[in-house]
Short mmCIF file of C-alpha atoms and ligand atoms in Angstrom, two decimals:
data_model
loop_
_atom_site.label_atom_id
_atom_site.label_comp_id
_atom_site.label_asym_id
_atom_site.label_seq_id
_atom_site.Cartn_x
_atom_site.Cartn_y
_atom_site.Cartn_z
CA UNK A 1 6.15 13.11 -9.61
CA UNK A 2 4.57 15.07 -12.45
CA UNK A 3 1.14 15.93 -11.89
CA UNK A 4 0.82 15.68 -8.24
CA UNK A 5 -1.14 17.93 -6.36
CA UNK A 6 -0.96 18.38 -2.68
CA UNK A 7 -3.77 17.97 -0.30
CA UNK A 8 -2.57 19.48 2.94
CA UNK A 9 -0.20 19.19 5.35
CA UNK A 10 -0.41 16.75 8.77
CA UNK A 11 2.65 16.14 11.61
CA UNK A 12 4.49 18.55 9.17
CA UNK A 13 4.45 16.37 6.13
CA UNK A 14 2.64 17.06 2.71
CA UNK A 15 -0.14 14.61 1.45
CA UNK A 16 -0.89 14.58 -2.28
CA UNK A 17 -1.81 12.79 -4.99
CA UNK A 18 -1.26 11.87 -8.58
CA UNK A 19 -3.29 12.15 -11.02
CA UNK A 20 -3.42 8.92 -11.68
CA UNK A 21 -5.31 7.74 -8.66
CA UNK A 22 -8.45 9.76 -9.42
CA UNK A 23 -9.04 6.58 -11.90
CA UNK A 24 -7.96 4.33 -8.97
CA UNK A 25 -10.69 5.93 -6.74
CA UNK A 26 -13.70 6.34 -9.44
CA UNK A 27 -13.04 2.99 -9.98
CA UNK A 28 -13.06 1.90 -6.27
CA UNK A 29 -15.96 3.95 -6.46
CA UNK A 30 -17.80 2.06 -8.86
CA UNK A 31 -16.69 -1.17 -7.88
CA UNK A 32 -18.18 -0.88 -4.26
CA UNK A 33 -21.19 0.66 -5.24
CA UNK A 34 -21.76 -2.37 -8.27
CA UNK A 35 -21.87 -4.73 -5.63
CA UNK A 36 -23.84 -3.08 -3.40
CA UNK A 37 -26.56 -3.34 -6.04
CA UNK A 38 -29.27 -4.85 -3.70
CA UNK A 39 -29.70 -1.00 -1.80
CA UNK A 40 -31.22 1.52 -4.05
CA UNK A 41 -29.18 3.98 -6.04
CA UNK A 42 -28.47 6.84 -4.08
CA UNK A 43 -27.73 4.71 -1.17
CA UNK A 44 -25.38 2.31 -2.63
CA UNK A 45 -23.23 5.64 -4.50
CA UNK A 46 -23.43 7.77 -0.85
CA UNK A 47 -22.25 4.43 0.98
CA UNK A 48 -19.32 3.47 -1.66
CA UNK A 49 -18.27 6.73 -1.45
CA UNK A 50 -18.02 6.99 1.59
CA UNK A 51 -16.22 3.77 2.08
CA UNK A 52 -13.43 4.55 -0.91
CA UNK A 53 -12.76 7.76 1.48
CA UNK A 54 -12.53 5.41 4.43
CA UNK A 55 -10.22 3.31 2.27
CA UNK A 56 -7.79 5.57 1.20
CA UNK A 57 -7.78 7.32 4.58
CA UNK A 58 -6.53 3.60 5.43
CA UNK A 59 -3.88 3.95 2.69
CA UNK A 60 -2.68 7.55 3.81
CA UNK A 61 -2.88 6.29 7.53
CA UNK A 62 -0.32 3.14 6.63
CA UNK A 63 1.96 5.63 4.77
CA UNK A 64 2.06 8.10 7.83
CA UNK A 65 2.90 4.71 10.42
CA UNK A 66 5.94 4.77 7.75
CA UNK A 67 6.62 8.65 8.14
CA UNK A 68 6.00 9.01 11.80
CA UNK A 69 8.14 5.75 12.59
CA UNK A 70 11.03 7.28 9.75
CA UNK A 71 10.99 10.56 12.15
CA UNK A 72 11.90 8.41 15.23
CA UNK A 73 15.20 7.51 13.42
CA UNK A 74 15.80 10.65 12.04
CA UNK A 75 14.60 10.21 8.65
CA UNK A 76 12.28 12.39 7.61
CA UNK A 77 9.69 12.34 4.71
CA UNK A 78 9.41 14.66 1.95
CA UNK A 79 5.65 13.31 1.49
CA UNK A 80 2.92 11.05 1.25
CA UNK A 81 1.59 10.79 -2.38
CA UNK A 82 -1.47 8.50 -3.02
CA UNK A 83 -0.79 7.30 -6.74
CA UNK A 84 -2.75 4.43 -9.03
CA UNK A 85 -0.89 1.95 -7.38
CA UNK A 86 -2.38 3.19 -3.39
CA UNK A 87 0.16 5.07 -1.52
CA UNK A 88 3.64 6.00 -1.30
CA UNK A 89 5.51 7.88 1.64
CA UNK A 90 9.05 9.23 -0.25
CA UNK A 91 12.00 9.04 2.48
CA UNK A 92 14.46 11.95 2.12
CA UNK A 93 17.38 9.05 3.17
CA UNK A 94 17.67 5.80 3.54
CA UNK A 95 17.25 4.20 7.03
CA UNK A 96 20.94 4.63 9.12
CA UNK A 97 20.59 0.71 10.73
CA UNK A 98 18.96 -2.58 9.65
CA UNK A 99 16.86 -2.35 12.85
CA UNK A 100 15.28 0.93 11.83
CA UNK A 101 14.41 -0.44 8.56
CA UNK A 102 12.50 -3.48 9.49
CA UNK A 103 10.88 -1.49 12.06
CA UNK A 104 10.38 1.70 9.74
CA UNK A 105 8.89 -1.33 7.23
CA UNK A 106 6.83 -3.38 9.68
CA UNK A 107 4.85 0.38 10.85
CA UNK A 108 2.80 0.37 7.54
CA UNK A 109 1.43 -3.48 7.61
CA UNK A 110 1.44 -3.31 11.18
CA UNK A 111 -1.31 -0.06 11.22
CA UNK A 112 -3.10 -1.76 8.74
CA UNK A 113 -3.37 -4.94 10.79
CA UNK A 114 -5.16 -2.59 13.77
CA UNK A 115 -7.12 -0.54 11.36
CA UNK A 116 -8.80 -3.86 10.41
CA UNK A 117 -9.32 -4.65 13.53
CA UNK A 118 -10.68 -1.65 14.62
CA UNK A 119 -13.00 -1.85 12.28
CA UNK A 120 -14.07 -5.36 12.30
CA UNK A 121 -15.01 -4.97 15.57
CA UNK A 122 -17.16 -2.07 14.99
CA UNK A 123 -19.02 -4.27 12.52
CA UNK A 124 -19.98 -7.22 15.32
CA UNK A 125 -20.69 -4.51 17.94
CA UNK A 126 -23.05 -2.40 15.19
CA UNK A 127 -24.53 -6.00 14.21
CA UNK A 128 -25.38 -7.02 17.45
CA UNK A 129 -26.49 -3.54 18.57
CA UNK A 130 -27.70 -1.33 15.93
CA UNK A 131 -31.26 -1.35 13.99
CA UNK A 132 -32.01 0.07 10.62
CA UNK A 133 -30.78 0.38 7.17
CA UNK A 134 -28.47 3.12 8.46
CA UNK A 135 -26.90 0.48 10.87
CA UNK A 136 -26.71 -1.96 8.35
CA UNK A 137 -24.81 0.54 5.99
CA UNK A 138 -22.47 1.89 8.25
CA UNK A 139 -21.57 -1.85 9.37
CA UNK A 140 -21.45 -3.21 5.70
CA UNK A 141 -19.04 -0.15 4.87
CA UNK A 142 -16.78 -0.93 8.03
CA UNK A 143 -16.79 -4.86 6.99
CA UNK A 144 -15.13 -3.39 3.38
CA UNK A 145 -12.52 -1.26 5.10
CA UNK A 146 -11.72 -4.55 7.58
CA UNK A 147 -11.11 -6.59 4.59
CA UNK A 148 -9.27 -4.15 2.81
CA UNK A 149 -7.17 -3.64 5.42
CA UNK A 150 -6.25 -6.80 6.06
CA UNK A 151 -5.62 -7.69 2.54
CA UNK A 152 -2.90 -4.24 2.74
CA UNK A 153 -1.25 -6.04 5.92
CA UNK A 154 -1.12 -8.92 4.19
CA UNK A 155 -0.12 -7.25 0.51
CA UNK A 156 2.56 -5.46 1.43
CA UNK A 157 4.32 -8.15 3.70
CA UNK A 158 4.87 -9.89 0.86
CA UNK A 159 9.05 -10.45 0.61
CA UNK A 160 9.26 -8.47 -3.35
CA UNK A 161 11.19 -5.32 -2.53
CA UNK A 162 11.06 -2.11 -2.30
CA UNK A 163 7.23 -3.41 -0.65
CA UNK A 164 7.32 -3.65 2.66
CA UNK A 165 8.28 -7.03 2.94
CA UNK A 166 11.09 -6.59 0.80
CA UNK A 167 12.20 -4.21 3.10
CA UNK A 168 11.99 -6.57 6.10
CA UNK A 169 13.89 -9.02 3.79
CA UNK A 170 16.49 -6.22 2.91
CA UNK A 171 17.12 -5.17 6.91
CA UNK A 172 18.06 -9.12 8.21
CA UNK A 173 20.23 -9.23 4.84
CA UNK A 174 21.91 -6.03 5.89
CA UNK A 175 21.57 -7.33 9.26
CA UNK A 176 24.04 -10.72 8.22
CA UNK A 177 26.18 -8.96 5.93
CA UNK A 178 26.23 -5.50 7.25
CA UNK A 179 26.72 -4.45 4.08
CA UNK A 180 23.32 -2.13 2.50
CA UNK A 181 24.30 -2.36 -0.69
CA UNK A 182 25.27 -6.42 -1.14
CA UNK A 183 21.56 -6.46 0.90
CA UNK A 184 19.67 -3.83 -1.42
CA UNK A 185 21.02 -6.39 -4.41
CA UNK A 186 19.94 -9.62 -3.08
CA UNK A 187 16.51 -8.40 -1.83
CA UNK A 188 16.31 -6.50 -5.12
CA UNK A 189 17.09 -10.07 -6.66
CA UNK A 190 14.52 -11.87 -4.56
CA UNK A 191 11.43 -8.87 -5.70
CA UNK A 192 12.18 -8.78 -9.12
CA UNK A 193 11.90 -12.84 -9.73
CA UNK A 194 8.95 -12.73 -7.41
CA UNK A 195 6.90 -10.07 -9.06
CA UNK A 196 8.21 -11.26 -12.79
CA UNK A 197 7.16 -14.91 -11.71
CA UNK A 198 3.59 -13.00 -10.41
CA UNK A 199 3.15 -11.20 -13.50
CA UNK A 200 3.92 -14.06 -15.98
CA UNK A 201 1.31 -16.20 -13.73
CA UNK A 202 -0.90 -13.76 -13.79
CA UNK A 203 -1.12 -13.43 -17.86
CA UNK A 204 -1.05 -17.24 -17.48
CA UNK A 205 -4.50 -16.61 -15.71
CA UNK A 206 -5.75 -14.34 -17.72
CA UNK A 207 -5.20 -15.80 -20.95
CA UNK A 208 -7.50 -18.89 -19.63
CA UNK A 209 -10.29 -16.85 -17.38
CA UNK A 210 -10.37 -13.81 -19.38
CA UNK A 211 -11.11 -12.85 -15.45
CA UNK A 212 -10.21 -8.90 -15.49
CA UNK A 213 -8.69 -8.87 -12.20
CA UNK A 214 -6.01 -10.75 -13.56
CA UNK A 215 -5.05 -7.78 -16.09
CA UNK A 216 -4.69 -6.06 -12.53
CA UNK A 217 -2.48 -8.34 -10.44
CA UNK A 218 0.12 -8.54 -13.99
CA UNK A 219 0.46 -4.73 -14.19
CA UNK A 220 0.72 -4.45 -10.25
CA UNK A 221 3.10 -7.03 -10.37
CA UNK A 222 5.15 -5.81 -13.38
CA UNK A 223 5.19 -2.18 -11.55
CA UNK A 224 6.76 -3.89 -8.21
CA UNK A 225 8.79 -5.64 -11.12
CA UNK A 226 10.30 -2.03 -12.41
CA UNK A 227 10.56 -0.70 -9.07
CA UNK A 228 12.85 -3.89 -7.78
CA UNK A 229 15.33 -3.18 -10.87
CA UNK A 230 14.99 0.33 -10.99
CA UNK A 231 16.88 -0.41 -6.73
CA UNK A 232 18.81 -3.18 -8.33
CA UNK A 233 20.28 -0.67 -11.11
CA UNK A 234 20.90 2.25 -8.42
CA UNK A 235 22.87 -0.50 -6.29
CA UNK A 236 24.93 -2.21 -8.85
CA UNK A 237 26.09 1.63 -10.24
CA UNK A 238 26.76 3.03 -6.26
CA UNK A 239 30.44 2.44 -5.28
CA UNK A 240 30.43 0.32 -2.65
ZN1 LIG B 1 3.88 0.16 3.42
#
C-alpha cells in the first residue's frame, strides 16, 4: 500500500502501518478518553492512550495468530499492516488445503477470544484486590481491551469473505467441492450480499437516528463489500 511505513520487524515479519490509521487511532483516542470524562484531564488522555496502544497491540497480536499459523503451512507473510479499517496480515500465497485455511482463519478470532479473556480476568482479580485510583484505571482500561476483544472475535467470524469468517466459509466450500476457485466464488457471493445488505441497513439506520456510528458500520461494510468483489473478479478472470 502507498503510504505505509514500517514499524519493526517481529518472528521475521514487518509490522507497519498506513497512514490512514493515525485517524483511526486519534480517534480511538478521543473516543476513550470522552467517555472517561468523570477522571480529570490528564488522567482520562494518559489512560485512553494507553488503552488505544493496548488495543491495537490486540489488533497486531490477531494478525500475527494469522502469520505465525500461515508459517506452519508454509505460507509465509509479507507483513502485518495496521490500516483505518484495524489490521491486515498480507499472505505471499494462498493456503495449499481447505484445512489450513479454516485453521489459518480461525488463529485471528481465536487469539482474540483469549486476549479477552486474559484480560477480563485481570479486571475481577484487580477489582477484588487492588485499591486506588491507579487500580481502578488500570482495571477500567483492561475492561475496554476485554470488550474490544471480544467484539474482534466476534467481528471477524462473521461469514462475509475475505473476513475471517468468510474464510472459514470458503475452506468447507473448498472442502465439498475441492475446487478453490468454484469456493472463492460462492463465499465471495455469500460476503458481498452480506456486507451490501449491512451497508444498505446501515444507511437505513442512519437516515432515521442520524446516530454517527451508523456512517461507520455502512463504510466498513461497503469496504468488506469491495474487498468480496474485488476476490469475486480475480476468481471469475483465473482459468480454472
Ligand atoms: Zn483476522
Amino acid at each position: 500500500m502507498v503510504g505505509t511505513f514500517s514499524i519493526g520487524r517481529l518472528f521475521r515479519i514487518r509490522v507497519g502501518f498506513h497512514v490512514s490509521w493515525i485517524a483511526l487511532f486519534l480517534f480511538v483516542v478521543w473516543a476513550i478518553a470522552s467517555s472517561l470524562s468523570e477522571l480529570q484531564t490528564p488522567l482520562a488522555v494518559v489512560l485512553a492512550l494507553a488503552c488505544a496502544v493496548l488495543l491495537f497491540a490486540s489488533v497486531v497480536a490477531h494478525e500475527f495468530a494469522h502469520a505465525l499459523v500461515a508459517r506452519r503451512f508454509g505460507v509465509q507473510t509479507r507483513g502485518i499492516t495496521l490500516f483505518i479499517f484495524g489490521g491486515i496480515a498480507t499472505l505471499e500465497n494462498e493456503p495449499p488445503t481447505p484445512r489450513a485455511e479454516a485453521a489459518i482463519a480461525l488463529a485471528g478470532p481465536l487469539s482474540s477470544g483469549l486476549i479477552a479473556l486474559v484480560s477480563y480476568g485481570a479486571t475481577l482479580l484487580l477489582d477484588r484486590f487492588g485499591t486506588g485510583p491507579v487500580a481502578a484505571g488500570v482495571s477500567l482500561t483492561l475492561a475496554y481491551v476485554a470488550v474490544a476483544n471480544a467484539v474482534l472475535a466476534i467481528f471477524n467470524l462473521v461469514p462475509a469473505f475475505p473476513m475471517d469468517g468468510g474464510r472459514v466459509l470458503r475452506a468447507l466450500f473448498w472442502m465439498r467441492t475441492r475446487d478453490q476457485r468454484a469456493a472463492t466464488i460462492a463465499a465471495a457471493l455469500v460476503g458481498v450480499t452480506l456486507a451490501l445488505c449491512t451497508a444498505v441497513a446501515s444507511l437505513v439506520m442512519l437516515g432515521s437516528t442520524h446516530a454517527w456510528p451508523y456512517a461507520w458500520y455502512a463504510t466498513l461494510a461497503g469496504f468488506v463489500a469491495w474487498s468480496g468483489w474485488t476476490h469475486l473478479r480475480a476468481a471469475r478472470t483465473t482459468a480454472g
